[in-house]
Amino acid sequence: LDTKHDIIENIGKIADEIIHCKMNGISADLFFDAKAKEWLSIILDAYESQKKNPLPNQDIASLNNIASYINDHYAYDISQSLLEKIAMMSGTKLKYSFKNHFHMTITEYLQRRRANIAENLLLTTDLEIKDIAKSVGYKSASRFSSIFKRYKGVLPKEVRKLTKDNV
């Protein structure tokens, strides 16, 4: 399976519970056995649901075109109507199909793309955070920081501090 947000989120919770488990002995064995089965059930459920709702090849190609467009134009405002024209789908079908195929909304896909590019810029350049925010498509550095933290788990200034500490 491709990396899917819902799967990662659920498995992340299980991993966190495992890491913070303070039990030992038989109770720990039962706990870890149950968590392993829960982990496996999440993966199998995602795999089965993907098989149940296959999209036509033409729709998959259209969705991949949308993803490519977003990957290339992440720094700009991308309107829903433009994406509908590119995909040649209605708004409802596009939203449903995109989420079904990529397991995230179009907005989330765009925000993740921007966060990934911004992370690379934070790690490899000396640009100010406000300039990085603008370069990836955010008018507000505070909005950028909150979205970056949502997807990366840390604030941009913390990433910047880490890179300066390691120099």
mmCIF file of C-alpha atoms in Angstrom:
data_model
loop_
_atom_site.group_PDB
_atom_site.id
_atom_site.type_symbol
_atom_site.label_atom_id
_atom_site.label_comp_id
_atom_site.label_asym_id
_atom_site.label_seq_id
_atom_site.Cartn_x
_atom_site.Cartn_y
_atom_site.Cartn_z
ATOM 1 C CA LEU A 1 0.000 0.000 0.000
ATOM 2 C CA ASP A 2 1.054 3.556 -0.595
ATOM 3 C CA THR A 3 1.606 5.644 2.515
ATOM 4 C CA LYS A 4 -1.893 6.661 3.558
ATOM 5 C CA HIS A 5 -2.696 9.253 6.185
ATOM 6 C CA ASP A 6 -5.491 7.294 7.919
ATOM 7 C CA ILE A 7 -3.350 4.182 8.171
ATOM 8 C CA ILE A 8 -0.345 6.097 9.479
ATOM 9 C CA GLU A 9 -2.445 7.953 12.033
ATOM 10 C CA ASN A 10 -3.974 4.751 13.429
ATOM 11 C CA ILE A 11 -0.703 2.844 13.427
ATOM 12 C CA GLY A 12 0.993 5.833 15.042
ATOM 13 C CA LYS A 13 -1.432 5.637 17.942
ATOM 14 C CA ILE A 14 -0.732 1.940 18.371
ATOM 15 C CA ALA A 15 3.032 2.501 18.179
ATOM 16 C CA ASP A 16 2.745 5.221 20.817
ATOM 17 C CA GLU A 17 0.815 2.868 23.114
ATOM 18 C CA ILE A 18 3.464 0.178 22.617
ATOM 19 C CA ILE A 19 6.335 2.569 23.301
ATOM 20 C CA HIS A 20 4.720 3.839 26.497
ATOM 21 C CA CYS A 21 3.658 0.423 27.796
ATOM 22 C CA LYS A 22 4.831 -0.074 31.384
ATOM 23 C CA MET A 23 3.512 -3.631 31.767
ATOM 24 C CA ASN A 24 5.648 -6.725 32.014
ATOM 25 C CA GLY A 25 5.158 -10.456 32.245
ATOM 26 C CA ILE A 26 1.978 -12.113 30.980
ATOM 27 C CA SER A 27 0.019 -8.865 30.882
ATOM 28 C CA ALA A 28 2.693 -7.334 28.605
ATOM 29 C CA ASP A 29 2.640 -10.420 26.361
ATOM 30 C CA LEU A 30 -1.151 -10.166 26.016
ATOM 31 C CA PHE A 31 -0.967 -6.417 25.430
ATOM 32 C CA PHE A 32 1.696 -6.694 22.704
ATOM 33 C CA ASP A 33 -0.135 -9.596 21.051
ATOM 34 C CA ALA A 34 -3.353 -7.559 20.948
ATOM 35 C CA LYS A 35 -1.554 -4.490 19.554
ATOM 36 C CA ALA A 36 0.155 -6.561 16.860
ATOM 37 C CA LYS A 37 -3.235 -7.966 15.807
ATOM 38 C CA GLU A 38 -4.766 -4.476 15.846
ATOM 39 C CA TRP A 39 -1.886 -3.211 13.682
ATOM 40 C CA LEU A 40 -2.362 -6.053 11.209
ATOM 41 C CA SER A 41 -6.133 -5.532 11.073
ATOM 42 C CA ILE A 42 -5.653 -1.861 10.129
ATOM 43 C CA ILE A 43 -3.355 -2.817 7.246
ATOM 44 C CA LEU A 44 -5.641 -5.608 6.023
ATOM 45 C CA ASP A 45 -8.741 -3.437 6.284
ATOM 46 C CA ALA A 46 -7.093 -0.698 4.232
ATOM 47 C CA TYR A 47 -5.980 -3.233 1.632
ATOM 48 C CA GLU A 48 -9.452 -4.777 1.368
ATOM 49 C CA SER A 49 -11.211 -1.428 1.125
ATOM 50 C CA GLN A 50 -8.832 -0.410 -1.651
ATOM 51 C CA LYS A 51 -9.720 -3.569 -3.592
ATOM 52 C CA LYS A 52 -13.491 -3.028 -3.129
ATOM 53 C CA ASN A 53 -13.578 0.427 -4.706
ATOM 54 C CA PRO A 54 -11.274 0.344 -7.690
ATOM 55 C CA LEU A 55 -11.373 3.416 -9.863
ATOM 56 C CA PRO A 56 -11.455 3.207 -13.656
ATOM 57 C CA ASN A 57 -8.028 3.605 -15.273
ATOM 58 C CA GLN A 58 -9.102 6.848 -16.936
ATOM 59 C CA ASP A 59 -10.054 8.326 -13.547
ATOM 60 C CA ILE A 60 -6.757 7.181 -12.033
ATOM 61 C CA ALA A 61 -4.878 8.862 -14.879
ATOM 62 C CA SER A 62 -6.877 12.060 -14.320
ATOM 63 C CA LEU A 63 -6.160 11.978 -10.588
ATOM 64 C CA ASN A 64 -2.470 11.451 -11.237
ATOM 65 C CA ASN A 65 -2.584 14.484 -13.557
ATOM 66 C CA ILE A 66 -4.135 16.485 -10.716
ATOM 67 C CA ALA A 67 -1.424 15.334 -8.316
ATOM 68 C CA SER A 68 1.266 16.265 -10.856
ATOM 69 C CA TYR A 69 -0.307 19.667 -11.365
ATOM 70 C CA ILE A 70 -0.361 20.262 -7.608
ATOM 71 C CA ASN A 71 3.245 19.057 -7.314
ATOM 72 C CA ASP A 72 4.302 21.562 -9.974
ATOM 73 C CA HIS A 73 2.128 24.506 -8.886
ATOM 74 C CA TYR A 74 2.037 24.142 -5.072
ATOM 75 C CA ALA A 75 3.156 27.744 -4.532
ATOM 76 C CA TYR A 76 0.105 29.202 -6.273
ATOM 77 C CA ASP A 77 -3.554 29.440 -5.381
ATOM 78 C CA ILE A 78 -5.121 26.463 -7.125
ATOM 79 C CA SER A 79 -8.850 26.733 -7.625
ATOM 80 C CA GLN A 80 -11.200 23.792 -7.390
ATOM 81 C CA SER A 81 -12.734 24.740 -10.740
ATOM 82 C CA LEU A 82 -9.335 24.554 -12.463
ATOM 83 C CA LEU A 83 -8.718 21.087 -11.026
ATOM 84 C CA GLU A 84 -12.185 20.010 -12.187
ATOM 85 C CA LYS A 85 -11.317 21.121 -15.718
ATOM 86 C CA ILE A 86 -7.964 19.339 -15.668
ATOM 87 C CA ALA A 87 -9.551 16.124 -14.390
ATOM 88 C CA MET A 88 -12.674 16.545 -16.525
ATOM 89 C CA MET A 89 -14.788 15.637 -13.484
ATOM 90 C CA SER A 90 -17.485 17.317 -11.477
ATOM 91 C CA GLY A 91 -16.421 18.791 -8.163
ATOM 92 C CA THR A 92 -18.145 16.067 -6.176
ATOM 93 C CA LYS A 93 -16.660 13.239 -8.227
ATOM 94 C CA LEU A 94 -13.196 14.809 -8.103
ATOM 95 C CA LYS A 95 -13.265 15.203 -4.320
ATOM 96 C CA TYR A 96 -14.577 11.682 -3.752
ATOM 97 C CA SER A 97 -12.230 10.037 -6.267
ATOM 98 C CA PHE A 98 -9.168 11.934 -5.072
ATOM 99 C CA LYS A 99 -9.802 10.951 -1.463
ATOM 100 C CA ASN A 100 -10.525 7.361 -2.498
ATOM 101 C CA HIS A 101 -7.295 7.129 -4.504
ATOM 102 C CA PHE A 102 -4.869 9.105 -2.335
ATOM 103 C CA HIS A 103 -6.626 8.627 1.041
ATOM 104 C CA MET A 104 -6.493 12.349 1.724
ATOM 105 C CA THR A 105 -8.316 15.437 0.539
ATOM 106 C CA ILE A 106 -6.953 17.668 -2.199
ATOM 107 C CA THR A 107 -6.299 20.365 0.400
ATOM 108 C CA GLU A 108 -4.372 17.964 2.600
ATOM 109 C CA TYR A 109 -2.342 16.768 -0.387
ATOM 110 C CA LEU A 110 -1.434 20.368 -1.218
ATOM 111 C CA GLN A 111 -0.571 21.193 2.391
ATOM 112 C CA ARG A 112 1.622 18.100 2.706
ATOM 113 C CA ARG A 113 3.424 18.993 -0.528
ATOM 114 C CA ARG A 114 4.063 22.511 0.738
ATOM 115 C CA ALA A 115 5.285 21.218 4.114
ATOM 116 C CA ASN A 116 7.705 18.799 2.429
ATOM 117 C CA ILE A 117 9.155 21.508 0.192
ATOM 118 C CA ALA A 118 9.384 23.908 3.146
ATOM 119 C CA GLU A 119 11.172 21.291 5.248
ATOM 120 C CA ASN A 120 13.759 20.875 2.506
ATOM 121 C CA LEU A 121 14.222 24.655 2.310
ATOM 122 C CA LEU A 122 14.569 24.906 6.083
ATOM 123 C CA LEU A 123 17.245 22.227 6.077
ATOM 124 C CA THR A 124 19.213 23.387 3.040
ATOM 125 C CA THR A 125 18.955 27.189 2.910
ATOM 126 C CA ASP A 126 19.331 30.213 5.140
ATOM 127 C CA LEU A 127 16.082 31.789 3.946
ATOM 128 C CA GLU A 128 13.973 33.382 6.638
ATOM 129 C CA ILE A 129 10.901 31.419 7.668
ATOM 130 C CA LYS A 130 8.557 34.133 6.388
ATOM 131 C CA ASP A 131 10.263 33.933 2.969
ATOM 132 C CA ILE A 132 9.966 30.149 2.921
ATOM 133 C CA ALA A 133 6.285 30.493 3.808
ATOM 134 C CA LYS A 134 5.764 32.805 0.829
ATOM 135 C CA SER A 135 7.786 30.615 -1.509
ATOM 136 C CA VAL A 136 5.587 27.594 -0.816
ATOM 137 C CA GLY A 137 2.332 29.507 -1.182
ATOM 138 C CA TYR A 138 1.397 30.964 2.211
ATOM 139 C CA LYS A 139 0.723 34.649 2.694
ATOM 140 C CA SER A 140 0.927 34.334 6.470
ATOM 141 C CA ALA A 141 3.976 32.930 8.262
ATOM 142 C CA SER A 142 1.820 32.014 11.265
ATOM 143 C CA ARG A 143 -0.590 29.995 9.086
ATOM 144 C CA PHE A 144 2.399 28.294 7.489
ATOM 145 C CA SER A 145 3.860 27.470 10.911
ATOM 146 C CA SER A 146 0.631 25.915 12.186
ATOM 147 C CA ILE A 147 0.189 23.761 9.078
ATOM 148 C CA PHE A 148 3.865 22.777 9.094
ATOM 149 C CA LYS A 149 3.547 21.657 12.720
ATOM 150 C CA ARG A 150 0.403 19.651 11.888
ATOM 151 C CA TYR A 151 2.240 17.570 9.295
ATOM 152 C CA LYS A 152 5.801 17.554 10.611
ATOM 153 C CA GLY A 153 5.185 17.569 14.363
ATOM 154 C CA VAL A 154 7.512 20.508 14.994
ATOM 155 C CA LEU A 155 7.486 24.203 14.240
ATOM 156 C CA PRO A 156 9.633 25.539 11.384
ATOM 157 C CA LYS A 157 11.770 27.512 13.845
ATOM 158 C CA GLU A 158 12.553 24.247 15.687
ATOM 159 C CA VAL A 159 13.744 22.665 12.430
ATOM 160 C CA ARG A 160 15.848 25.729 11.736
ATOM 161 C CA LYS A 161 17.292 25.600 15.262
ATOM 162 C CA LEU A 162 18.212 21.920 14.790
ATOM 163 C CA THR A 163 20.059 22.651 11.564
ATOM 164 C CA LYS A 164 22.008 25.511 13.167
ATOM 165 C CA ASP A 165 22.878 23.331 16.179
ATOM 166 C CA ASN A 166 24.274 20.628 13.892
ATOM 167 C CA VAL A 167 26.534 22.986 11.937
#
